[in-house]
Short mmCIF file of C-alpha atoms in Angstrom, two decimals:
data_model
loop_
_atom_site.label_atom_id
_atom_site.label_comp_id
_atom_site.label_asym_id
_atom_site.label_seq_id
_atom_site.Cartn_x
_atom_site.Cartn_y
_atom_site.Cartn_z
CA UNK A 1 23.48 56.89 45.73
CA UNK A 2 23.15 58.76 49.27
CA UNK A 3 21.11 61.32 47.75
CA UNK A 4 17.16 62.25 48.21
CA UNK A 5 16.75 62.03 44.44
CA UNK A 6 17.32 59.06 42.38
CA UNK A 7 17.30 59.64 38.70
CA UNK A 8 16.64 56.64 36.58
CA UNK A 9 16.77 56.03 32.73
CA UNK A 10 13.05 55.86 32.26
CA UNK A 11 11.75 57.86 35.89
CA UNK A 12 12.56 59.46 38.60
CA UNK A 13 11.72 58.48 42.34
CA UNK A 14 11.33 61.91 44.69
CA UNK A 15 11.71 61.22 48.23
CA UNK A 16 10.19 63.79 50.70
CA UNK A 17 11.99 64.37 54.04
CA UNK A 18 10.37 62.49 55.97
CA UNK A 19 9.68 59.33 53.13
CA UNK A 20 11.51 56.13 53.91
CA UNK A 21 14.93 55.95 52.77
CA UNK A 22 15.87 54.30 49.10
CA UNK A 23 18.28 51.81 50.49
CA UNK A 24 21.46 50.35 48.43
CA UNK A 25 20.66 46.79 48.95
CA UNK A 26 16.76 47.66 48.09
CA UNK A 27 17.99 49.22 44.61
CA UNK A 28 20.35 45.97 43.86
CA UNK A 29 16.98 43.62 45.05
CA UNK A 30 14.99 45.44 42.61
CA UNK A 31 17.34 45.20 39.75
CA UNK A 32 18.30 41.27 40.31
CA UNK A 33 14.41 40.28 39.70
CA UNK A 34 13.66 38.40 36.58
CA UNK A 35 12.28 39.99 33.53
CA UNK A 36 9.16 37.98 32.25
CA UNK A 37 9.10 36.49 29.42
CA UNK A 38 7.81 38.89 26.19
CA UNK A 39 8.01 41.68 28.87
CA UNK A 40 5.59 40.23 31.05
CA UNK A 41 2.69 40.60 29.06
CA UNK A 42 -0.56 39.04 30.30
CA UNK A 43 1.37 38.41 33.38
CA UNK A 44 0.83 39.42 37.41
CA UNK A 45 3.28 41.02 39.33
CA UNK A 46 3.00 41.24 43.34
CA UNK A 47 4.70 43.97 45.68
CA UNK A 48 4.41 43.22 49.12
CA UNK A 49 5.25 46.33 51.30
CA UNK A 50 5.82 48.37 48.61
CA UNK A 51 7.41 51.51 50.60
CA UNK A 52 7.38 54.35 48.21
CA UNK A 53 6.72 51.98 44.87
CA UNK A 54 10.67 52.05 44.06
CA UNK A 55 10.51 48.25 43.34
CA UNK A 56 7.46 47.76 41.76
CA UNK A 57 8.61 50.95 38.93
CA UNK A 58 12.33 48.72 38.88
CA UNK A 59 10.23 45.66 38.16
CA UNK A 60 7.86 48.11 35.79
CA UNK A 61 11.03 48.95 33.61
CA UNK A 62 11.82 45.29 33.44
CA UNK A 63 8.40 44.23 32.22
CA UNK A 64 6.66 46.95 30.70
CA UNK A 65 3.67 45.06 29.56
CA UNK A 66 2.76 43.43 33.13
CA UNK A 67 0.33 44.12 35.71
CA UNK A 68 1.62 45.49 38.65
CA UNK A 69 0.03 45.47 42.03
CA UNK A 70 2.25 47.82 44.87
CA UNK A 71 0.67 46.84 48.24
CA UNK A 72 1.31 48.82 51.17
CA UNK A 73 -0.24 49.19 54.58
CA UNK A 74 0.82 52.72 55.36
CA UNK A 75 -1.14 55.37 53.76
CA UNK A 76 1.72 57.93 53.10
CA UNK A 77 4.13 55.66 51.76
CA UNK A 78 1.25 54.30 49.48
CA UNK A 79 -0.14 58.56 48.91
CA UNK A 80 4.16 58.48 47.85
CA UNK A 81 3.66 55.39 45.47
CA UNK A 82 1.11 56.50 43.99
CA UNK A 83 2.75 59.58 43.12
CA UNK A 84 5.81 57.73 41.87
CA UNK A 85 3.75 55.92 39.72
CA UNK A 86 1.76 58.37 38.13
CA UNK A 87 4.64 60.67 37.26
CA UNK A 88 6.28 57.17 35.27
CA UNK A 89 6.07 55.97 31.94
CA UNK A 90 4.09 52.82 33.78
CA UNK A 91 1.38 54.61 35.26
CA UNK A 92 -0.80 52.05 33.60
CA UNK A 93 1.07 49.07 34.53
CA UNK A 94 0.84 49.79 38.42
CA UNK A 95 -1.71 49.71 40.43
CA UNK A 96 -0.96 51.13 44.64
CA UNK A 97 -3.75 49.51 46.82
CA UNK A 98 -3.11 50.82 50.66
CA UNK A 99 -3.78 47.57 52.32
CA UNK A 100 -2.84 45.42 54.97
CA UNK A 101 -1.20 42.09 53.19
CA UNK A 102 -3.52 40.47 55.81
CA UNK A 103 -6.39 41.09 54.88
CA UNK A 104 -5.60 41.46 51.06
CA UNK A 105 -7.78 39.24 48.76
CA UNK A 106 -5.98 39.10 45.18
CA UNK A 107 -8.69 38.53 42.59
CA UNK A 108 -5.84 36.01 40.98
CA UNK A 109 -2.30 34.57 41.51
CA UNK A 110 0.59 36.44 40.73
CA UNK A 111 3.84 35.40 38.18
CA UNK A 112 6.11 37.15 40.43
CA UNK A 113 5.59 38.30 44.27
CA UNK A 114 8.35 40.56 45.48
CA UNK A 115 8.84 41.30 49.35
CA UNK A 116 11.58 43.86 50.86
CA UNK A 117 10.58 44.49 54.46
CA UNK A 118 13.32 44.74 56.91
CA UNK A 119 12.04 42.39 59.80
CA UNK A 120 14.28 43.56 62.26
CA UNK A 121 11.80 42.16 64.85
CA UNK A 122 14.37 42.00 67.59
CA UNK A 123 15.75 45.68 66.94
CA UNK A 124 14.57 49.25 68.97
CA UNK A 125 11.25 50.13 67.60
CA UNK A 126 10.64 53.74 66.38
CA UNK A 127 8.18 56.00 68.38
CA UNK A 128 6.73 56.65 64.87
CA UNK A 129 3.71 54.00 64.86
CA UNK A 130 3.61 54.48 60.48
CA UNK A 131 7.11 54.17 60.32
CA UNK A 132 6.47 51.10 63.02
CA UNK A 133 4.31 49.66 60.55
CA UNK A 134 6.68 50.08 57.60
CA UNK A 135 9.95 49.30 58.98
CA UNK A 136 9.35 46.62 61.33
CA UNK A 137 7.29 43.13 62.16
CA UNK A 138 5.39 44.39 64.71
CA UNK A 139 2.27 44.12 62.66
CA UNK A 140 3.82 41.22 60.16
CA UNK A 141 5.85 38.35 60.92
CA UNK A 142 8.03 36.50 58.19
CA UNK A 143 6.25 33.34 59.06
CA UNK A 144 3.01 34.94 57.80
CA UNK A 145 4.13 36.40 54.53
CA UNK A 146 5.78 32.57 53.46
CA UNK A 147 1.36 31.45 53.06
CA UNK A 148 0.35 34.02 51.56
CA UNK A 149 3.16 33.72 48.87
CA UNK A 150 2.66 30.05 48.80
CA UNK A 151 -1.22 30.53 48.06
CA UNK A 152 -0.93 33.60 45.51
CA UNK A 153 2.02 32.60 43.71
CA UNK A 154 1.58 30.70 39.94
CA UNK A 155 3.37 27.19 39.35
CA UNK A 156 5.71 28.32 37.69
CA UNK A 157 6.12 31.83 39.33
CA UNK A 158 8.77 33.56 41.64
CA UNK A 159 8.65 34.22 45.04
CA UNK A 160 11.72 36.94 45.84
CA UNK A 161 12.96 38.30 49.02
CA UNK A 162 15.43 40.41 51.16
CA UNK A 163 16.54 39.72 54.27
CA UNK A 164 19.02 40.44 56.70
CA UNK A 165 22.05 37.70 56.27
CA UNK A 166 21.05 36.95 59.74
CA UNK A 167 17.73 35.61 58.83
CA UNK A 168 18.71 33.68 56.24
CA UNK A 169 18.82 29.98 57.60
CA UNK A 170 14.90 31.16 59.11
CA UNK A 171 13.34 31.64 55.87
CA UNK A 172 14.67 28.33 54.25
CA UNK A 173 13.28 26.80 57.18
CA UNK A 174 10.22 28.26 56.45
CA UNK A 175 9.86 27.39 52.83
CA UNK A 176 9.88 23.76 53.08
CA UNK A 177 6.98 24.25 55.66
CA UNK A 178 5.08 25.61 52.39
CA UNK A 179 6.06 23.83 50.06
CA UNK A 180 8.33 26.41 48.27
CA UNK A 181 11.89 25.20 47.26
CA UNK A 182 14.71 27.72 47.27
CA UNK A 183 15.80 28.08 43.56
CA UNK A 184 18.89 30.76 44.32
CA UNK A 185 20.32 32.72 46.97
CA UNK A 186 22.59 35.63 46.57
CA UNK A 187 24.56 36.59 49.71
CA UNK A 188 25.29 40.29 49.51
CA UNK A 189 28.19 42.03 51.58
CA UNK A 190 29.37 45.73 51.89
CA UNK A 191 32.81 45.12 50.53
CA UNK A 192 35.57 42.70 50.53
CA UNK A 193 36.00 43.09 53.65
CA UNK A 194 33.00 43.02 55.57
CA UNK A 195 31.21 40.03 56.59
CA UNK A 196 27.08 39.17 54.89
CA UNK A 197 24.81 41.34 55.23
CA UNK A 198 22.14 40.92 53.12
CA UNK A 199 20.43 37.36 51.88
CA UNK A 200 17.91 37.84 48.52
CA UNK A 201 16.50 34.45 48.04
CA UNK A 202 14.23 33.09 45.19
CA UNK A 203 11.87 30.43 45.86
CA UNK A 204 9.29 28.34 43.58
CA UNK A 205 6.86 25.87 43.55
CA UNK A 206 8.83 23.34 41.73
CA UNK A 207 11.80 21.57 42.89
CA UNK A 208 15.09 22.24 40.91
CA UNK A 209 18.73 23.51 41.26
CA UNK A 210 19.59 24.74 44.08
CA UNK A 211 22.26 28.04 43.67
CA UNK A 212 24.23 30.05 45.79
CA UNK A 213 26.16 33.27 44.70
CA UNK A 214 27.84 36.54 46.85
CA UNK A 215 27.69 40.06 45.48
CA UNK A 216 30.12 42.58 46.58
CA UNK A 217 28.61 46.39 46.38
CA UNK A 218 32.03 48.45 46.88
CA UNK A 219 35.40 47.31 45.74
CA UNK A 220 38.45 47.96 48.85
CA UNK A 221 38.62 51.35 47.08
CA UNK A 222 34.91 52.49 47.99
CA UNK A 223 34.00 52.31 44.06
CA UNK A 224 31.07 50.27 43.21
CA UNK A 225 31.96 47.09 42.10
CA UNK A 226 32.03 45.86 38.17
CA UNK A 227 28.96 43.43 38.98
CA UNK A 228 26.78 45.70 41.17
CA UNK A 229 27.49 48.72 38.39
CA UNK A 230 26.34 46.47 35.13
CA UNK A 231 23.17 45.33 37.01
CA UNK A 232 22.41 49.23 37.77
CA UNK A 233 22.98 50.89 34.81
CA UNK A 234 20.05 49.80 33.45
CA UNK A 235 18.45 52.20 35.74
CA UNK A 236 20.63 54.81 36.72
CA UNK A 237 21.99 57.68 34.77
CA UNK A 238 24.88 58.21 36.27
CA UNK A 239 26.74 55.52 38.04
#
């Protein structure tokens, strides 16, 4: 999965040089969101920082009938998107707006609002201002994205997200200040023997449940694990 080329069932995602990187964790995030009911007909899908539309196609394939808006702020990761898009089988399903999240104004709420930027606000920033922009929260903190989600997102819809394990206990914190209940978190580590490294959380409107589950990628042998290979077959060719 190290490659530049990432083949899929029903499309294929082609990532120029000097496109972002299609990221391991990113690909399981995609494939853990929740099909729609009746493939998400009549229904409102949200990508927030969409990169080079990789999750908004994953969450395409997993509701074919549903309305996809890919939002990203910089303009060739969103020229990429579009490209993805249109060379799909959902080239009608999803719409790329390049837009800062900011300054968006959604003409209704959304069923299911997915969000993969890193936030490494603490880490070295990149002399690249786009990839600035992309990669990092210089221009968008986590504690702006939770109100937005809050005020787009359906009663009954999804709110999903990946985070650095690190970040973890700061997003729960900020989801009660919305009033957003976690439904389910999924703590993701390398292999058996490495520690968290990932968090992808699911949050709602409505109080319920609250669940917590790990996912190991690679198995002490470096093969993928059973778990992270049924969930991405579905998408991959060859795995």
């Amino acid at each position: 999965m190290g490659n530049s080329w990432f083949q899929f069932r029903q499309f294929t995602v082609h990532q120029k040089k000097a496109a972002m990187k299609v990221t391991t964790d990113g690909c399981l995030f995609g494939a853990l969101q929740p099909p729609l009911p009746e493939g998400g007909a009549g229904k409102n899908i949200l990508d927030i920082g969409a990169g080079t539309g990789l999750l908004s196609l994953m969450a395409a394939q997993l509701n074919p009938f549903a309305s996809i808006t890919a939002l990203e702020i910089e303009p060739g990761a969103a020229q990429e998107a579009a490209e993805n898009s249109a060379g799909s089988p959902f080239k009608d399903h999803v719409q790329v707006v390049q837009q800062d999240v900011l300054v968006y104004k959604p003409a209704g709420r959304f069923h299911l609002i997915i969000c993969n930027p890193p936030f490494h606000e603490s880490q070295l920033i990149s002399p690249d201002k786009n990839r600035n922009k992309a990669h990092h929260s210089a221009t968008l903190q986590l504690s702006q994205v939770f109100p937005l989600a809050a005020s787009w997102l359906e009663k009954e819809g999804l709110f999903t997200l990946l985070l650095p394990f690190y970040r973890e206990e700061e997003a729960l914190g900020l989801c009660g200040e919305q009033g957003l209940f976690c439904k389910k978190m999924i703590r993701v580590r390398q292999t058996p023997m490495h520690d968290f490294f990932r968090s992808i959380l699911f949050f709602g409107k409505e109080n319920g449940q609250f669940q917590v589950e790990e996912m190991t990628i690679r198995l002490e042998n470096n093969a993928y694990s059973p778990e992270f290979k049924a969930l991405l077959q579905p998408f991959y060719l060859n795995l």
